[in-house]
PDB file of C-alpha atoms in Angstrom:
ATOM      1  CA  UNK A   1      -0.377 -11.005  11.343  1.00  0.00           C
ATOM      2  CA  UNK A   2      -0.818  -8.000   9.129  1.00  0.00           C
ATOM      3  CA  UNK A   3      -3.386  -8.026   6.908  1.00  0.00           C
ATOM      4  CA  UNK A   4      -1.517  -5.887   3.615  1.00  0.00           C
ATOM      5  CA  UNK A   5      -3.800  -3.918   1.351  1.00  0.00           C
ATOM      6  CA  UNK A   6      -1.799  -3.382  -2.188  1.00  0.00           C
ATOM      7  CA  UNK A   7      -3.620  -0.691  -4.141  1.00  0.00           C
ATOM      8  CA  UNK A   8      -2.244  -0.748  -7.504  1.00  0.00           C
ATOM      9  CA  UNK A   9      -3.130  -0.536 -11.520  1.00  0.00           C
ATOM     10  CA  UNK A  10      -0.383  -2.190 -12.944  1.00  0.00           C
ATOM     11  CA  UNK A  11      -0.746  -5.934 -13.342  1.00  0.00           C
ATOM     12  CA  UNK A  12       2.645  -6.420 -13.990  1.00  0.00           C
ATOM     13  CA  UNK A  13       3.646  -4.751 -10.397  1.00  0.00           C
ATOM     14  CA  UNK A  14       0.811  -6.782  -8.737  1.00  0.00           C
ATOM     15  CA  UNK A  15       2.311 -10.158 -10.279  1.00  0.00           C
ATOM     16  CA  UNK A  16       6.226  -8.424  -9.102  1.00  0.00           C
ATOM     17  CA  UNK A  17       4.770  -8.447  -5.454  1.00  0.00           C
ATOM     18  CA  UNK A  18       3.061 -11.596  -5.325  1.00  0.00           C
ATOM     19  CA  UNK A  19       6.529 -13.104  -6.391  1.00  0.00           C
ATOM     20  CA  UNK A  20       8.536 -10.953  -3.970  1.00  0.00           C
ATOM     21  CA  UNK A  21       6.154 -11.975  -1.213  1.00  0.00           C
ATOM     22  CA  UNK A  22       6.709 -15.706  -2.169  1.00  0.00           C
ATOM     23  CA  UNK A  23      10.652 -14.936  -2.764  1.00  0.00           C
ATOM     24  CA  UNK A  24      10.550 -13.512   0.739  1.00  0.00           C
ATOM     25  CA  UNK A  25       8.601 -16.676   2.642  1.00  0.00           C
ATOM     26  CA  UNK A  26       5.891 -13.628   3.599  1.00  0.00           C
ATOM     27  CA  UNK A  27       2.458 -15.033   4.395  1.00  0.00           C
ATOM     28  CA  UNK A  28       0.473 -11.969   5.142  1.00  0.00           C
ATOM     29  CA  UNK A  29      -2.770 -11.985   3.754  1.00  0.00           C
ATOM     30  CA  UNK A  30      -2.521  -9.820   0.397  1.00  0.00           C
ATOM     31  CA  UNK A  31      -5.724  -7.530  -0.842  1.00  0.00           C
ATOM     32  CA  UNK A  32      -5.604  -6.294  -4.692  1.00  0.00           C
ATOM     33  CA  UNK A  33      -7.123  -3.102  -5.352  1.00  0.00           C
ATOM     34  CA  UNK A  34      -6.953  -1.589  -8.560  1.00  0.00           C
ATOM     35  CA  UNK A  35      -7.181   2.025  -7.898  1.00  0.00           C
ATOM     36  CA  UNK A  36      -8.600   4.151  -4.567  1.00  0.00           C
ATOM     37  CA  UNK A  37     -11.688   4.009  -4.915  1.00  0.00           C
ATOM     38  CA  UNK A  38     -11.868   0.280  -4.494  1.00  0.00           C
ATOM     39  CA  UNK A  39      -9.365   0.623  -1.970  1.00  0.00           C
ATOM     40  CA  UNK A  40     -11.672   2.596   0.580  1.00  0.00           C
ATOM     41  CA  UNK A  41     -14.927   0.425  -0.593  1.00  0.00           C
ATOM     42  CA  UNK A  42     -12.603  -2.366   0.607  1.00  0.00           C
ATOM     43  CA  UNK A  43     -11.166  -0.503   3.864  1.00  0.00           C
ATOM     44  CA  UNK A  44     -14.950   0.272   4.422  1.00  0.00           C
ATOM     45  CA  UNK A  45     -15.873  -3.247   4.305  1.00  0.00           C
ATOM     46  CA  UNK A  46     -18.500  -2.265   1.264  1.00  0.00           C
ATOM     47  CA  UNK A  47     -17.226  -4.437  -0.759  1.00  0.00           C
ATOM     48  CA  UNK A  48     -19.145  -7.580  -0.101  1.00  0.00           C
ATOM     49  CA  UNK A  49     -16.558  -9.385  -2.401  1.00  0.00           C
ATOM     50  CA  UNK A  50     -13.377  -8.604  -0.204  1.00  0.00           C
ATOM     51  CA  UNK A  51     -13.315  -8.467   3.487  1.00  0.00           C
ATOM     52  CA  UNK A  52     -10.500  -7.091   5.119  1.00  0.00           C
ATOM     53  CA  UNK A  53     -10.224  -7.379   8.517  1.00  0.00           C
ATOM     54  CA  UNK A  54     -10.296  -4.055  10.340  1.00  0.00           C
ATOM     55  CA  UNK A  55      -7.488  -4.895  13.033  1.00  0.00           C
ATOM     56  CA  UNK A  56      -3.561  -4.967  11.868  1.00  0.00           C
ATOM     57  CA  UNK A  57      -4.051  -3.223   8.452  1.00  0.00           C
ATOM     58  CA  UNK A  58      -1.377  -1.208   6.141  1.00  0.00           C
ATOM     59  CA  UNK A  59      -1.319  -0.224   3.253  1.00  0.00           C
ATOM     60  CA  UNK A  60       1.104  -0.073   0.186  1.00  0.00           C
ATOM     61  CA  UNK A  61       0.154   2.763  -2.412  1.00  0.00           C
ATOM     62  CA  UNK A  62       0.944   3.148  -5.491  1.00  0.00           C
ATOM     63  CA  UNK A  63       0.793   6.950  -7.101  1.00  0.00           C
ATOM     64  CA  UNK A  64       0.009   6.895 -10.533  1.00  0.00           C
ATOM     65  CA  UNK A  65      -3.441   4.940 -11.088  1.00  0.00           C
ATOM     66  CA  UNK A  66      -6.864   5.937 -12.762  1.00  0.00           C
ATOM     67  CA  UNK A  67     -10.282   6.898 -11.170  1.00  0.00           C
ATOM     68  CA  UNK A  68      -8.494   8.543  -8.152  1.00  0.00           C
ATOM     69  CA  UNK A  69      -4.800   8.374  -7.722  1.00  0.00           C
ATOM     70  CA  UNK A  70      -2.490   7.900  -5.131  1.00  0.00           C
ATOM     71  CA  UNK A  71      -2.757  11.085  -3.572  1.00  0.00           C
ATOM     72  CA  UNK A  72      -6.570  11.533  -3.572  1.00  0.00           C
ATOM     73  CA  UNK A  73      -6.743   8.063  -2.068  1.00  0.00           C
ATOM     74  CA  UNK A  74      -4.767   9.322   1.043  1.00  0.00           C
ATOM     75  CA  UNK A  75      -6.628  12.748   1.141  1.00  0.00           C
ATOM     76  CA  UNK A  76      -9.621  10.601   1.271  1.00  0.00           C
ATOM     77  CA  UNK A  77      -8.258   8.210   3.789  1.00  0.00           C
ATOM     78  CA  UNK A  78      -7.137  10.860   6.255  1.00  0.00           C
ATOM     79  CA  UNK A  79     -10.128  12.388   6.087  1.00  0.00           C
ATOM     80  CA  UNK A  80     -12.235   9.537   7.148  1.00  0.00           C
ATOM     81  CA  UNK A  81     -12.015   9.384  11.292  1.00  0.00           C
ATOM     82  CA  UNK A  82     -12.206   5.547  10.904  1.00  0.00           C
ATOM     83  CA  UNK A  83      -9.375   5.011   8.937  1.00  0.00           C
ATOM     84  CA  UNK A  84      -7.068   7.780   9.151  1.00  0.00           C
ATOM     85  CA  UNK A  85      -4.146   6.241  11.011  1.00  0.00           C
ATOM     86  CA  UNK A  86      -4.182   3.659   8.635  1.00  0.00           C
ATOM     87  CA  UNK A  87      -0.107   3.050   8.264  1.00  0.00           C
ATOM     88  CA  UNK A  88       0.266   3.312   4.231  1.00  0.00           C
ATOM     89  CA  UNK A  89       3.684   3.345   2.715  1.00  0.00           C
ATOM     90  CA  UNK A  90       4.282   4.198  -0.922  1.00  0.00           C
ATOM     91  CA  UNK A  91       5.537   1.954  -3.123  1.00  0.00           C
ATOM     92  CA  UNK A  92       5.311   4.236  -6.589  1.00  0.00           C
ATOM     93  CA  UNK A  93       8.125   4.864  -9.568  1.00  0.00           C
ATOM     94  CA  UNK A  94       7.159   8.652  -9.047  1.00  0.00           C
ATOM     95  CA  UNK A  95      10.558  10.353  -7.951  1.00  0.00           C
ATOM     96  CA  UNK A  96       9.228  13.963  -8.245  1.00  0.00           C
ATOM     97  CA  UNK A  97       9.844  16.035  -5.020  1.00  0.00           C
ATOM     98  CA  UNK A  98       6.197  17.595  -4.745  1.00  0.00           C
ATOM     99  CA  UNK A  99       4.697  13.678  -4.674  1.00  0.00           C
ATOM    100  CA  UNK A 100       6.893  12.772  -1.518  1.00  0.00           C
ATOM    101  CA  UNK A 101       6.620  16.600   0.119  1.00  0.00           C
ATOM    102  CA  UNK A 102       2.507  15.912  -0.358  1.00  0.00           C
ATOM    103  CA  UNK A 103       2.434  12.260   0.524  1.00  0.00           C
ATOM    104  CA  UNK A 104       4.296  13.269   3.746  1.00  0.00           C
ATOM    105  CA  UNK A 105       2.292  15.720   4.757  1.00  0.00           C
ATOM    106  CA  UNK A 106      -0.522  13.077   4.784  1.00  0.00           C
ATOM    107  CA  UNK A 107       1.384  11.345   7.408  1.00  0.00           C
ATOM    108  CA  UNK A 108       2.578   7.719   4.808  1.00  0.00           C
ATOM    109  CA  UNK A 109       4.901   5.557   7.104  1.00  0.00           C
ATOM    110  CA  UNK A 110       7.165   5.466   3.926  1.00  0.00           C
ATOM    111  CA  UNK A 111       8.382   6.332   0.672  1.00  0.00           C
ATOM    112  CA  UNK A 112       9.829   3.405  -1.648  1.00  0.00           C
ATOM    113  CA  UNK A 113      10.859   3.940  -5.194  1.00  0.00           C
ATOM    114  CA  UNK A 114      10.206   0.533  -7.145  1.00  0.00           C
ATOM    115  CA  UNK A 115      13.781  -0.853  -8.447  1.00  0.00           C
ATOM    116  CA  UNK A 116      14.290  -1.294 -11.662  1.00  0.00           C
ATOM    117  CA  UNK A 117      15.039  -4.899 -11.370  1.00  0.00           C
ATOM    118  CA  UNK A 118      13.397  -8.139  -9.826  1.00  0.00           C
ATOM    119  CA  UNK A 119      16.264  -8.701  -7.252  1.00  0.00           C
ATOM    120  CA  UNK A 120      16.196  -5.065  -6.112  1.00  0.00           C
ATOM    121  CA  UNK A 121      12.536  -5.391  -5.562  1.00  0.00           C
ATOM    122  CA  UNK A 122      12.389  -8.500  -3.908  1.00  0.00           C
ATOM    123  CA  UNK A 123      15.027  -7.197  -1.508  1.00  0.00           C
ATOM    124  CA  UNK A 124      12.604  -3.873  -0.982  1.00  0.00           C
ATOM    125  CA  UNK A 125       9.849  -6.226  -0.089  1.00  0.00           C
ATOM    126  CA  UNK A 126      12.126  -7.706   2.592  1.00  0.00           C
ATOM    127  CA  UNK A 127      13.459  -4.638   3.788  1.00  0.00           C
ATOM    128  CA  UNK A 128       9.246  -3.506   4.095  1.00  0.00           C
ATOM    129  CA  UNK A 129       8.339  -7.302   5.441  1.00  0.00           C
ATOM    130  CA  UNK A 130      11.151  -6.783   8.518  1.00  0.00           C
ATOM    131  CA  UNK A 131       9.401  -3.101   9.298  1.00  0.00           C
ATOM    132  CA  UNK A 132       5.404  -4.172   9.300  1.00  0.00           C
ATOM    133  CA  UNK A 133       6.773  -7.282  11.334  1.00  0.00           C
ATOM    134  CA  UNK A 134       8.791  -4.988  13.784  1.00  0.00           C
ATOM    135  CA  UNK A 135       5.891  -2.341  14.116  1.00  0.00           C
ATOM    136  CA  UNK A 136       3.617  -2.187  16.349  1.00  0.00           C
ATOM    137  CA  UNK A 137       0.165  -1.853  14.299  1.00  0.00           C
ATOM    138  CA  UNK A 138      -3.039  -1.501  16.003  1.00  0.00           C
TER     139      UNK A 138
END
């Protein structure tokens, strides 16, 4: 089972994905961070709060968050020999070309634009649920 790190500001969004995951019969264990810094204190195991377990992790990122963004978060990730392969796919409202061109660069698995509306999104969490169930994740 894959243990599904969501790393994203907007409570709204969080609440979306909970729904989609329950929409979608998806039972992966599901980690909140708010922004990346708590994301790598989490993928670090220093928060004492919130273990995730190191085996079968991945990541969905969101871009636009406070404290350290998207982008910083995977800079930081990649950088760190522990965690850089990491899968992360980003799950963002950003469509601006320089955001994809950089995330790719940092090696994300994916690039999702959230829908506008519920249904689209729940069928974007099945569409992601069929491809971390169909990968091969260390």
């Amino acid at each position: 089972m894959t243990n599904i790190l969501l790393v994203e500001d907007d409570e709204v969004d969080v609440m979306n994905v909970k729904r989609a995951f329950k929409k979608n019969n998806i039972t992966n264990p599901l980690y909140i961070a708010a922004n990346g810094l708590e994301a790598l204190a989490m993928l670090r195991g220093e928060n004492n709060d919130c273990q995730i377990p190191r085996e079968r992790r991945l990541v969905l990122l969101d871009l636009n968050m406070p404290k350290m963004n998207g982008i910083e978060f995977l800079r930081e990730l990649r950088a760190d020999p522990e965690l850089r392969f990491t899968p992360v796919i980003v799950l963002t409202t950003s469509n601006e070309d320089r955001d994809k061109v950089e995330v790719y660069n940092l090696n994300v698995a994916g690039y999702i634009l959230k829908p506008v509306t519920f249904a689209n999104f729940v069928e974007a969490v099945a569409t992601l649920n069929k491809y971390w169930t169909l990968s091969e994740i260390p």
